[in-house]
XYZ file of C-alpha atoms in Angstrom:
589
model
C 8.164 23.084 -6.510
C 5.242 23.040 -8.932
C 3.193 25.261 -6.628
C 5.987 27.784 -6.004
C 7.155 27.985 -9.630
C 3.858 27.529 -11.426
C 4.993 24.191 -12.776
C 7.679 21.536 -12.813
C 9.084 19.229 -15.505
C 9.692 15.528 -14.828
C 11.555 13.395 -17.385
C 11.520 9.603 -17.341
C 11.464 6.708 -19.772
C 10.423 3.079 -19.864
C 12.197 -0.073 -20.984
C 8.888 -1.595 -22.054
C 8.721 -1.232 -25.829
C 4.925 -1.362 -25.777
C 4.554 1.618 -23.439
C 4.972 5.282 -24.189
C 5.115 6.383 -20.541
C 6.443 4.549 -17.480
C 3.939 3.775 -14.724
C 5.587 6.424 -12.540
C 4.391 9.168 -14.905
C 1.156 7.633 -16.173
C -0.293 6.357 -12.903
C 1.750 6.954 -9.714
C 2.287 10.684 -10.151
C -1.326 11.429 -11.209
C -2.571 9.582 -8.135
C -0.299 11.659 -5.902
C -1.434 14.931 -7.472
C -5.070 13.880 -6.969
C -4.414 12.948 -3.324
C -2.579 16.201 -2.586
C -5.156 18.324 -4.395
C -8.014 16.551 -2.605
C -6.414 17.189 0.768
C -5.654 20.838 -0.009
C -9.173 21.448 -1.328
C -10.711 20.838 2.099
C -8.378 23.193 3.994
C -9.498 26.610 5.160
C -6.877 28.809 3.541
C -7.297 32.613 3.549
C -8.493 33.811 0.164
C -9.787 30.414 -0.980
C -13.030 28.496 -0.574
C -12.894 24.912 0.729
C -14.092 22.272 -1.743
C -15.291 18.744 -1.351
C -13.465 15.888 -3.019
C -14.075 15.774 -6.760
C -13.136 13.064 -9.213
C -12.123 15.925 -11.517
C -8.882 16.053 -9.508
C -7.845 12.700 -10.983
C -6.184 12.835 -14.408
C -4.797 9.533 -15.705
C -2.740 8.506 -18.701
C -3.779 4.866 -18.168
C -6.865 3.024 -19.375
C -10.102 4.601 -18.178
C -11.167 1.160 -16.944
C -8.797 1.661 -13.988
C -10.358 4.981 -13.007
C -13.296 3.639 -10.911
C -11.019 1.419 -8.807
C -8.609 4.281 -8.146
C -11.434 6.675 -7.282
C -12.725 4.240 -4.651
C -9.343 4.248 -2.917
C -8.616 7.987 -3.114
C -10.575 9.026 0.021
C -8.706 6.429 2.074
C -5.334 7.633 0.756
C -6.271 11.263 1.421
C -7.189 10.429 5.007
C -3.917 8.553 5.554
C -1.928 11.499 4.219
C -3.903 13.920 6.381
C -3.006 11.908 9.499
C 0.706 11.719 8.678
C 1.431 15.103 7.085
C 1.891 18.001 9.532
C -0.881 20.544 9.097
C 1.646 23.351 8.702
C 3.125 21.681 5.608
C -0.326 21.075 4.143
C -1.209 24.752 4.692
C 2.104 25.765 3.121
C 1.263 23.786 -0.030
C -2.247 25.244 -0.147
C -0.912 28.784 0.214
C 1.652 28.238 -2.554
C -1.030 26.976 -4.917
C -3.024 30.206 -4.441
C -6.262 28.586 -5.515
C -4.746 26.777 -8.486
C -4.995 23.022 -8.937
C -2.185 20.535 -9.387
C -2.513 19.160 -12.904
C -0.338 16.496 -14.563
C 0.255 16.973 -18.283
C 2.030 14.564 -20.637
C 4.371 14.990 -23.586
C 6.212 12.367 -25.639
C 8.436 12.501 -28.772
C 5.537 11.739 -31.126
C 3.274 14.548 -29.878
C 2.479 17.711 -31.829
C 4.392 20.301 -29.786
C 2.449 23.255 -31.191
C -0.825 21.675 -30.102
C 0.601 20.836 -26.670
C 1.810 24.416 -26.238
C -1.678 25.769 -26.893
C -3.196 23.306 -24.417
C -0.623 24.224 -21.767
C -1.257 27.934 -22.237
C -4.964 27.344 -21.647
C -4.251 25.460 -18.405
C -1.530 27.669 -16.904
C -3.792 30.307 -15.384
C -5.780 27.952 -13.138
C -3.294 25.105 -12.678
C 0.158 24.349 -11.355
C 1.430 22.070 -14.119
C 3.425 18.906 -13.501
C 4.768 18.292 -17.010
C 5.594 14.604 -17.510
C 7.989 14.141 -20.418
C 8.659 10.668 -21.792
C 12.136 10.122 -23.244
C 11.270 6.600 -24.382
C 12.432 5.866 -27.872
C 13.711 2.718 -29.577
C 17.079 3.086 -31.313
C 17.944 -0.216 -32.959
C 21.535 -1.386 -32.651
C 22.700 1.613 -30.650
C 25.302 1.570 -27.909
C 24.766 5.231 -27.063
C 21.089 4.877 -26.189
C 19.244 2.013 -24.533
C 15.525 2.502 -23.984
C 14.632 2.698 -20.310
C 18.252 2.719 -19.145
C 18.469 6.316 -17.968
C 18.710 5.241 -14.315
C 19.703 1.635 -14.963
C 23.140 0.764 -13.630
C 22.893 -2.748 -15.035
C 22.561 -1.599 -18.663
C 23.686 1.998 -18.467
C 23.246 4.347 -21.371
C 25.992 6.626 -22.638
C 29.133 4.588 -23.252
C 28.067 1.025 -22.586
C 29.673 -0.791 -19.647
C 30.432 -3.746 -21.828
C 33.382 -1.836 -23.342
C 34.296 0.831 -20.838
C 33.930 -0.865 -17.467
C 37.145 -2.889 -17.762
C 39.970 -0.781 -19.238
C 42.390 -3.695 -18.876
C 40.181 -5.718 -21.224
C 39.440 -2.766 -23.526
C 42.555 -0.615 -24.001
C 40.568 1.766 -26.221
C 38.245 2.716 -23.325
C 39.907 6.081 -22.594
C 39.868 7.031 -26.272
C 36.196 6.087 -26.517
C 35.334 8.105 -23.414
C 37.089 11.137 -24.848
C 35.278 10.634 -28.163
C 31.964 10.419 -26.264
C 32.657 13.820 -24.706
C 33.836 15.412 -27.957
C 31.582 13.833 -30.619
C 28.987 11.486 -29.092
C 27.367 10.866 -32.476
C 30.542 9.031 -33.595
C 30.726 6.597 -30.659
C 28.491 3.911 -32.177
C 30.624 3.642 -35.301
C 33.838 3.593 -33.272
C 32.632 0.772 -31.024
C 31.420 -1.278 -33.989
C 34.895 -0.959 -35.521
C 36.577 -2.507 -32.464
C 37.511 -6.219 -32.602
C 35.332 -8.520 -30.516
C 36.638 -10.615 -27.608
C 38.519 -13.741 -28.753
C 36.089 -16.115 -27.013
C 33.045 -14.809 -28.884
C 32.056 -16.603 -32.076
C 29.660 -14.124 -33.741
C 27.104 -11.515 -32.750
C 23.704 -11.911 -34.428
C 22.036 -8.919 -35.992
C 18.850 -10.456 -37.359
C 15.512 -11.226 -35.780
C 15.888 -14.938 -35.072
C 12.141 -15.449 -34.927
C 11.943 -14.843 -38.685
C 15.015 -16.851 -39.755
C 15.361 -20.616 -39.898
C 17.664 -22.107 -37.263
C 20.069 -23.343 -39.930
C 20.513 -19.775 -41.255
C 20.783 -17.984 -37.904
C 24.131 -16.596 -36.792
C 25.502 -18.530 -33.841
C 26.355 -16.356 -30.856
C 28.136 -18.321 -28.120
C 30.579 -16.848 -25.597
C 32.468 -18.681 -22.850
C 32.842 -16.686 -19.625
C 36.581 -17.029 -19.158
C 37.586 -20.388 -17.705
C 34.456 -20.894 -15.621
C 32.955 -23.546 -17.903
C 29.841 -21.385 -18.299
C 28.847 -20.220 -21.781
C 26.136 -17.793 -22.898
C 24.422 -17.923 -26.273
C 21.361 -17.444 -28.426
C 18.786 -19.941 -29.695
C 20.882 -20.927 -32.718
C 23.910 -21.739 -30.545
C 21.933 -24.515 -28.808
C 20.954 -26.344 -32.003
C 21.744 -30.065 -31.813
C 23.843 -31.948 -32.640
C 26.541 -29.295 -33.110
C 26.002 -27.831 -29.639
C 27.407 -31.012 -28.077
C 30.752 -30.322 -29.765
C 31.123 -27.257 -27.520
C 29.353 -28.050 -24.236
C 28.141 -30.955 -22.101
C 24.864 -29.482 -20.785
C 22.322 -26.926 -22.019
C 20.020 -24.689 -19.967
C 17.293 -22.965 -22.014
C 15.790 -19.804 -20.473
C 13.847 -18.807 -23.586
C 10.340 -19.582 -24.742
C 11.202 -21.791 -27.727
C 12.833 -25.209 -27.822
C 14.698 -27.285 -30.368
C 12.414 -30.354 -30.637
C 15.386 -32.738 -30.627
C 16.441 -31.514 -27.167
C 13.262 -32.580 -25.398
C 13.845 -35.566 -23.141
C 17.649 -35.320 -23.257
C 19.006 -35.665 -19.676
C 21.701 -33.099 -20.498
C 19.058 -30.458 -21.206
C 16.752 -28.371 -18.987
C 14.116 -25.878 -20.114
C 13.182 -23.139 -17.631
C 11.145 -20.673 -19.702
C 11.295 -16.991 -18.777
C 9.308 -14.313 -20.568
C 10.997 -11.570 -22.558
C 8.679 -8.834 -21.337
C 7.494 -7.484 -18.019
C 4.571 -9.324 -16.364
C 4.574 -12.158 -18.903
C 6.210 -14.811 -16.727
C 4.098 -17.798 -15.626
C 3.842 -16.401 -12.087
C 4.855 -13.284 -10.171
C 7.702 -15.033 -8.305
C 8.779 -17.309 -11.156
C 12.411 -16.198 -11.085
C 12.805 -16.393 -7.308
C 10.890 -19.609 -6.657
C 11.476 -21.682 -9.797
C 13.913 -20.416 -12.387
C 16.919 -19.365 -10.300
C 16.826 -22.261 -7.771
C 16.465 -24.884 -10.522
C 18.974 -23.200 -12.826
C 21.631 -22.985 -10.117
C 21.164 -26.670 -9.246
C 21.499 -27.682 -12.892
C 24.595 -25.519 -13.407
C 26.192 -26.640 -10.134
C 25.802 -30.328 -11.012
C 27.447 -29.798 -14.386
C 30.340 -27.742 -13.023
C 30.892 -30.231 -10.194
C 31.520 -32.921 -12.800
C 33.902 -30.714 -14.761
C 31.380 -30.211 -17.556
C 30.764 -27.126 -19.650
C 27.238 -25.722 -19.604
C 25.548 -23.421 -22.114
C 22.884 -20.991 -20.886
C 20.802 -19.590 -23.725
C 17.625 -17.656 -24.518
C 16.140 -16.534 -27.834
C 18.500 -13.657 -28.688
C 21.120 -14.332 -26.054
C 21.066 -10.766 -24.790
C 18.907 -10.512 -21.653
C 17.682 -13.586 -19.749
C 20.644 -15.926 -20.173
C 23.301 -13.293 -19.260
C 21.357 -12.633 -16.054
C 21.307 -16.343 -15.168
C 25.019 -16.547 -15.984
C 25.686 -13.596 -13.662
C 23.714 -15.408 -10.951
C 25.850 -18.521 -11.459
C 29.076 -16.493 -11.227
C 27.912 -14.834 -8.018
C 26.805 -18.140 -6.490
C 29.776 -20.321 -7.427
C 32.739 -18.040 -8.227
C 32.611 -15.436 -5.464
C 31.227 -11.885 -5.261
C 33.367 -10.695 -8.174
C 32.631 -13.738 -10.306
C 36.331 -14.417 -10.874
C 37.295 -16.849 -8.099
C 37.580 -20.650 -8.187
C 34.453 -22.801 -8.294
C 32.930 -23.484 -4.866
C 29.596 -24.424 -3.304
C 30.065 -22.561 -0.017
C 27.316 -19.960 0.165
C 28.304 -16.363 0.869
C 26.264 -13.275 1.574
C 25.871 -11.244 -1.603
C 25.017 -7.595 -2.188
C 23.617 -5.773 -5.200
C 27.077 -4.496 -6.093
C 28.361 -8.097 -6.235
C 25.671 -9.028 -8.742
C 26.450 -5.969 -10.869
C 30.143 -6.867 -10.925
C 29.276 -10.393 -12.038
C 27.101 -9.002 -14.810
C 29.988 -6.804 -15.969
C 32.174 -9.928 -16.164
C 29.550 -11.548 -18.377
C 29.334 -8.395 -20.514
C 33.098 -8.315 -21.005
C 33.003 -11.792 -22.550
C 29.583 -11.458 -24.194
C 29.090 -7.892 -25.496
C 25.722 -8.765 -27.060
C 24.181 -8.248 -23.653
C 21.519 -5.802 -22.428
C 19.926 -7.062 -19.215
C 16.920 -4.927 -18.191
C 16.636 -3.636 -14.666
C 13.507 -5.711 -13.943
C 15.500 -8.942 -14.403
C 18.311 -7.662 -12.192
C 15.645 -6.903 -9.588
C 14.696 -10.591 -9.641
C 18.334 -11.474 -8.920
C 18.457 -8.899 -6.123
C 15.286 -10.315 -4.571
C 16.660 -13.855 -4.709
C 20.203 -13.225 -3.458
C 20.005 -10.104 -1.275
C 16.681 -10.203 0.603
C 16.534 -12.446 3.659
C 13.622 -14.572 2.450
C 14.460 -14.355 -1.249
C 15.588 -17.945 -1.652
C 19.397 -17.877 -1.636
C 19.615 -18.202 2.149
C 17.771 -21.547 2.022
C 18.978 -22.763 -1.382
C 20.854 -26.030 -1.517
C 21.927 -28.314 -4.298
C 19.558 -31.288 -4.563
C 20.850 -34.879 -4.442
C 22.164 -36.035 -7.818
C 19.473 -38.658 -8.227
C 16.652 -36.146 -7.711
C 15.353 -35.039 -11.122
C 15.048 -31.374 -11.967
C 11.560 -30.581 -13.205
C 9.612 -27.461 -13.984
C 6.294 -27.308 -12.111
C 3.349 -27.190 -14.487
C 0.835 -24.426 -13.934
C -1.678 -25.995 -16.272
C -2.619 -28.868 -14.013
C -3.415 -26.666 -11.059
C -7.010 -25.783 -10.273
C -8.249 -22.379 -11.348
C -8.809 -21.321 -7.743
C -5.295 -22.255 -6.602
C -3.717 -20.661 -9.676
C -5.616 -17.415 -9.172
C -4.780 -17.421 -5.466
C -1.110 -17.664 -6.393
C -1.441 -14.778 -8.826
C -0.926 -17.032 -11.836
C -2.653 -16.499 -15.193
C -4.876 -19.364 -16.319
C -6.631 -20.582 -19.451
C -9.834 -22.624 -19.219
C -10.581 -25.503 -21.557
C -13.999 -25.099 -23.167
C -14.056 -27.844 -25.776
C -12.040 -30.867 -26.961
C -12.734 -32.980 -30.014
C -10.328 -35.375 -31.789
C -7.156 -33.313 -31.932
C -8.898 -29.981 -31.358
C -9.003 -27.942 -28.164
C -10.626 -24.581 -27.477
C -9.440 -22.436 -24.554
C -10.420 -19.038 -23.183
C -8.310 -16.638 -21.100
C -7.461 -13.047 -20.329
C -4.596 -11.057 -21.834
C -2.182 -11.960 -19.014
C -2.071 -15.601 -20.126
C -2.022 -14.708 -23.826
C 1.069 -12.529 -23.290
C 3.160 -15.313 -21.723
C 5.040 -17.236 -24.404
C 6.138 -19.971 -21.962
C 2.525 -20.650 -20.963
C 1.319 -20.616 -24.561
C 4.053 -23.078 -25.510
C 3.308 -25.274 -22.512
C -0.379 -25.384 -23.423
C 0.418 -26.170 -27.058
C -1.463 -23.199 -28.516
C -1.347 -22.979 -32.317
C -4.057 -20.380 -33.087
C -5.060 -17.233 -31.160
C -8.171 -15.077 -31.466
C -7.305 -11.664 -30.001
C -10.585 -9.919 -29.117
C -8.983 -6.570 -28.238
C -7.525 -3.590 -30.052
C -4.083 -4.315 -28.579
C -1.481 -5.618 -31.062
C -0.829 -9.334 -31.432
C 2.062 -9.964 -29.043
C 3.697 -12.940 -30.766
C 2.943 -12.283 -34.419
C 4.743 -14.891 -36.534
C 4.866 -17.481 -33.760
C 1.133 -18.289 -33.826
C -1.710 -17.977 -36.323
C -3.645 -14.879 -35.243
C -7.083 -13.471 -35.954
C -7.850 -10.107 -34.384
C -11.332 -8.908 -33.476
C -10.590 -5.244 -32.783
C -13.574 -4.134 -30.695
C -13.974 -2.442 -27.337
C -15.912 -3.948 -24.444
C -18.683 -1.444 -25.042
C -22.389 -2.198 -25.280
C -22.570 -0.056 -28.426
C -19.841 -2.060 -30.222
C -21.067 -4.060 -33.227
C -20.138 -7.632 -32.337
C -22.182 -9.246 -35.115
C -20.243 -7.341 -37.763
C -16.955 -9.059 -36.841
C -18.276 -12.355 -35.498
C -18.471 -14.449 -38.677
C -14.783 -14.065 -39.560
C -13.707 -15.045 -36.036
C -15.930 -18.131 -35.979
C -14.716 -19.252 -39.410
C -11.100 -18.801 -38.258
C -11.703 -21.094 -35.270
C -13.595 -23.681 -37.297
C -11.051 -23.679 -40.134
C -8.347 -24.382 -37.559
C -10.479 -27.207 -36.188
C -11.151 -28.853 -39.559
C -7.921 -28.154 -41.427
C -5.226 -28.511 -38.764
C -3.946 -31.548 -36.891
C -3.509 -31.293 -33.108
C -4.891 -27.760 -33.139
C -5.265 -25.675 -29.975
C -7.150 -22.374 -30.253
C -7.022 -19.716 -27.526
C -9.646 -16.956 -27.475
C -8.760 -14.025 -25.236
C -9.691 -10.453 -24.430
C -8.331 -8.221 -21.662
C -10.010 -9.851 -18.666
C -11.503 -12.975 -20.276
C -14.958 -11.973 -19.049
C -16.959 -10.264 -21.813
C -15.556 -10.060 -25.349
C -13.829 -13.454 -25.497
C -16.797 -15.071 -23.736
C -19.133 -13.638 -26.390
C -17.057 -15.100 -29.240
C -16.869 -18.533 -27.592
C -20.620 -18.518 -26.890
C -21.304 -17.750 -30.545
C -19.008 -20.595 -31.616
C -20.790 -23.067 -29.339
C -24.138 -21.907 -30.681
C -23.211 -22.205 -34.358
C -20.981 -25.272 -34.464
C -22.093 -27.212 -31.378
C -25.803 -26.473 -31.953
C -26.283 -25.139 -28.429
C -28.801 -22.451 -27.594
C -27.528 -19.339 -25.821
C -28.562 -20.448 -22.334
C -27.075 -23.908 -22.875
C -23.814 -22.472 -24.187
C -23.626 -20.093 -21.231
C -24.257 -22.930 -18.792
C -21.528 -25.056 -20.402
C -19.037 -22.203 -20.329
C -19.776 -21.322 -16.708
C -19.343 -24.971 -15.751
C -15.978 -25.218 -17.517
C -14.661 -21.893 -16.265
C -15.755 -21.750 -12.629
C -15.303 -18.032 -13.050
C -16.866 -14.922 -14.504
C -18.766 -15.081 -17.804
C -20.374 -11.665 -18.143
C -20.835 -10.365 -21.687
C -21.977 -6.757 -21.515
C -25.657 -5.996 -22.081
C -25.120 -4.965 -25.693
C -23.267 -8.177 -26.543
C -25.957 -10.290 -24.860
C -28.628 -8.590 -26.931
C -26.647 -9.254 -30.104
C -26.078 -12.901 -29.131
C -29.835 -13.329 -28.748
C -30.280 -11.912 -32.247
C -27.523 -14.265 -33.440
C -29.373 -17.207 -31.872
C -32.615 -16.207 -33.595
C -30.826 -15.896 -36.946
C -29.329 -19.377 -36.515
C -32.770 -20.758 -35.722
C -34.279 -19.142 -38.816
C -31.435 -20.449 -40.988
C -31.971 -23.962 -39.662
C -35.704 -23.759 -40.377
C -35.127 -22.511 -43.916
C -32.738 -25.381 -44.620
C -35.281 -27.951 -43.427
C -38.201 -26.317 -45.205
C -39.852 -25.229 -41.968
C -39.983 -28.799 -40.640
C -37.478 -28.356 -37.829
C -40.071 -28.874 -35.119
C -41.181 -32.245 -36.492
C -37.692 -33.727 -36.490
C -36.253 -35.545 -33.515
C -34.144 -33.120 -31.465
C -30.474 -33.812 -30.864
C -29.091 -34.390 -27.364
C -27.673 -30.885 -27.391
C -31.058 -29.432 -28.290
C -32.614 -31.423 -25.464
C -30.026 -29.950 -23.118
C -31.047 -26.468 -24.168
C -34.696 -27.318 -23.732
C -34.113 -28.421 -20.169
C -32.167 -25.287 -19.443
C -34.956 -23.092 -20.766
C -37.692 -24.867 -18.820
């Protein structure tokens, strides 16, 4: 289409609030255009000259750090396509291009359209444009637009399923649908004016992370007569929660301290964002199997169980839908049973609609519904072999922190390595993957985070942050920002009780390593080689500051040495060396 028409427009959006473009537009499509262009370039088409593969064919909207890895794989992908695509179709594409090149181009709501128009005009003559338009935009409190829900049946945009899907429960549905056709801008106000379901206590509107538990609005909804309730963090606050339910399942990252150790309580932390869960198959292998066992035991005994997460709008409704599908039949409305039945995606969607009808404060993202689909629908997903454990067998969450680094990495799990411990103080180092998982940070007991990237602090307000906003570039001035970071770590060490500091960058290889090395040199009196040896021993992984950072660390070491000499009046060499200094001496020899 792009070749025949001179261009094509693709519109998509993402549910990830930290991304402007979905991966389909920023990475997948550019790779395909590069593969197709590379294949076409080598064909002998009348009127054109064959070209060799050029990395100029690859245009990415992702980080440039990914470019080398993709370039290495492009020739292999081109060859695979050449073997599987009929030559006639390849020649047809080449002829349609008429010597032009396929070229992705991106536009989002925040772009300067006049500037983009000029850039497009300059490209049109020699390129067939694939215009990638992002429709991602956050509209707070809206029922007429949900970011990333353009093709999401589980949280569909337009008139939200939670009101319109069940006319018998919402007699105003037809009027609302007509209003949506006639004056869509008035739908939000009309829905807000409708009375809530009788079994819903209150719908929260504030950010619970910034409000004390006592002041948060309680949002707790019972799903009909199933005995299953869904709520937010405030709804699970003891002791009042025990007036409503007999068991509590927490799927969020935070806990009420009083709940820990209570046999009626289980914490199965799930991350609020994509890729932040403790492991890639966390939902299929841990969360859903354990959650269903916990819920089944409670329902078997005639107890009521509350499932909650932080806001009560995404993770806990999904787990509730899973419980309805597992124990109340495909539609989620039958009597309680433990006989397993084969389930389809449509069954899970119907169960989610049941939850939405009773709990309108519910927007489950497609990625979470995909976890449910993988668990229940695929043959090896887990549901086919799931069984309720004996009553006496305790339900526990496997810890990822006790596993060895090698086994954790082999399982695709993010890890943090302990560098230093000293009387209530611990220093860890990791990559961004670990630092973006609230469950793992909570499990480790992190209190302070040094973010050595330009990316925003993910959990601002939940931890004490210090940001070192530099790139992993040999020309970056590390020394200029080093002192503040080291003082932040040491202040946490000396002024806080039971303090755990995590230092992270993107990969945990260069920037964060440089900061930790500097800390060991200044406050543990280690030389650079000794600090590097200690860190390599503790990490069993990569410690590779870039050449520029290494040069600056050597200058930092020399400055420390000169400062020490000036403080001792130039008599440092005559004093007895410490054990740490001896360790450095041995390393240097």
